[in-house]
Coordinates of C-alpha atoms in Angstrom, one line a residue:
X1 CA 123.3 115.0 75.4
X2 CA 124.7 114.1 78.9
X3 CA 124.1 110.7 80.3
X4 CA 122.9 110.6 83.9
X5 CA 122.4 107.5 86.0
X6 CA 119.4 106.2 87.9
X7 CA 120.1 107.9 91.3
X8 CA 120.6 111.6 89.3
X9 CA 117.1 110.7 87.6
X10 CA 115.7 110.0 91.1
X11 CA 116.9 113.1 92.5
X12 CA 116.0 115.3 89.6
X13 CA 112.5 113.6 89.5
X14 CA 112.0 113.9 93.3
X15 CA 112.8 117.8 93.1
X16 CA 110.0 118.5 90.6
X17 CA 107.1 116.4 92.3
X18 CA 105.5 116.5 95.4
X19 CA 106.1 114.0 97.9
X20 CA 104.2 113.1 100.9
X21 CA 104.3 110.8 104.1
X22 CA 102.1 108.1 104.8
X23 CA 100.1 110.4 107.3
X24 CA 100.1 113.4 105.0
X25 CA 98.7 110.9 102.2
X26 CA 95.7 109.7 104.3
X27 CA 94.9 113.0 105.1
X28 CA 94.7 113.8 101.2
X29 CA 92.5 111.1 100.8
X30 CA 90.0 112.8 102.6
X31 CA 90.5 115.7 100.4
X32 CA 89.7 113.8 97.4
X33 CA 93.2 113.1 96.0
X34 CA 93.5 110.4 93.5
X35 CA 95.6 107.3 94.5
X36 CA 97.2 105.4 92.1
X37 CA 98.7 101.8 93.0
X38 CA 101.4 101.0 90.5
X39 CA 102.4 97.7 91.9
X40 CA 102.0 94.3 90.5
X41 CA 99.1 92.0 91.3
X42 CA 101.1 89.7 93.5
X43 CA 102.5 93.0 95.5
X44 CA 98.9 94.0 96.1
X45 CA 98.0 90.8 97.5
X46 CA 99.0 91.9 100.9
X47 CA 96.6 94.8 100.9
X48 CA 95.7 98.1 99.2
X49 CA 95.1 101.7 100.5
X50 CA 91.4 102.0 100.9
X51 CA 90.1 103.9 97.7
X52 CA 93.3 103.7 95.6
X53 CA 93.2 102.6 91.8
X54 CA 95.4 99.9 90.5
X55 CA 97.0 100.7 87.4
X56 CA 100.1 98.8 86.3
X57 CA 103.1 100.9 85.7
X58 CA 103.4 99.8 82.2
X59 CA 100.4 101.5 81.0
X60 CA 100.4 104.5 83.6
X61 CA 100.8 107.2 80.9
X62 CA 98.2 105.8 78.5
X63 CA 95.6 105.7 81.3
X64 CA 96.4 109.1 82.7
X65 CA 96.6 111.0 79.3
X66 CA 93.3 112.5 78.4
X67 CA 94.0 112.4 74.8
X68 CA 95.0 108.9 74.8
X69 CA 92.7 106.3 73.0
X70 CA 93.2 104.0 76.3
X71 CA 92.6 106.7 78.8
X72 CA 90.9 105.9 82.1
X73 CA 88.5 108.6 82.9
X74 CA 88.9 108.1 87.0
X75 CA 92.3 109.1 86.5
X76 CA 93.0 111.2 83.2
X77 CA 92.4 114.1 85.3
X78 CA 95.5 116.5 85.2
X79 CA 93.6 119.1 87.2
X80 CA 93.3 116.9 90.4
X81 CA 96.0 115.9 92.9
X82 CA 97.2 112.4 92.4
X83 CA 99.4 110.4 94.5
X84 CA 101.5 107.3 93.1
X85 CA 102.2 104.5 95.4
X86 CA 104.9 101.6 94.8
X87 CA 106.3 99.2 97.1
X88 CA 109.2 101.3 98.2
X89 CA 108.7 104.7 96.8
X90 CA 111.2 104.5 94.1
X91 CA 109.6 103.5 90.9
X92 CA 106.6 106.0 92.0
X93 CA 109.1 109.1 92.0
X94 CA 110.1 108.4 88.4
X95 CA 106.5 107.7 87.5
X96 CA 104.9 110.7 89.0
X97 CA 107.7 112.9 87.0
X98 CA 106.3 111.4 84.0
X99 CA 102.9 112.5 84.3
X100 CA 104.2 115.9 85.5
X101 CA 105.5 116.1 81.9
X102 CA 101.9 115.2 80.9
X103 CA 100.6 118.3 82.5
X104 CA 99.7 117.0 86.0
X105 CA 100.9 119.9 88.0
X106 CA 100.1 118.3 91.5
X107 CA 101.5 114.9 91.2
X108 CA 103.7 113.2 93.5
X109 CA 104.1 110.1 95.4
X110 CA 104.2 108.4 98.6
X111 CA 107.4 108.5 100.6
X112 CA 108.6 105.1 101.3
X113 CA 105.8 103.5 99.5
X114 CA 103.4 100.7 100.5
X115 CA 106.0 99.3 102.7
X116 CA 105.9 102.6 104.8
X117 CA 102.0 103.1 104.7
X118 CA 101.9 99.7 106.3
X119 CA 104.6 100.3 108.9
X120 CA 102.7 103.2 110.0
X121 CA 99.7 101.4 110.8
X122 CA 97.7 102.9 108.2
X123 CA 94.5 100.8 107.2
X124 CA 94.6 98.5 104.2
X125 CA 91.8 96.4 102.6
X126 CA 92.1 93.3 100.5
X127 CA 92.2 94.1 96.5
X128 CA 88.9 94.3 95.2
X129 CA 87.3 95.3 98.6
X130 CA 87.6 99.0 98.2

């Protein structure tokens, strides 16, 4: 087996997922896309994307796999469009590729993460207010 580094993993993952800008992600919210916020609770304290669903990165696959005993019905829907969000748009790319392996064909992430969303001046709400 050929060993790769994390930069190579990231490039390969991004070739297999759908990446969207903040404006494109906002538009997809209006079409029913599922937005999953992977950030930890302290990172979410500055605000979240309205309608996003918080799921810790450490349990993402178990919540999204419809065959898992720990699946979350709001997100265990491989047929739906899913956009993952992290703080800067790196771990979300790797996570999206992981969901692709679980059968999510229309999965991707927010380019630049939550920092890019906020920099674009897009709406945020307090955690729990969405």
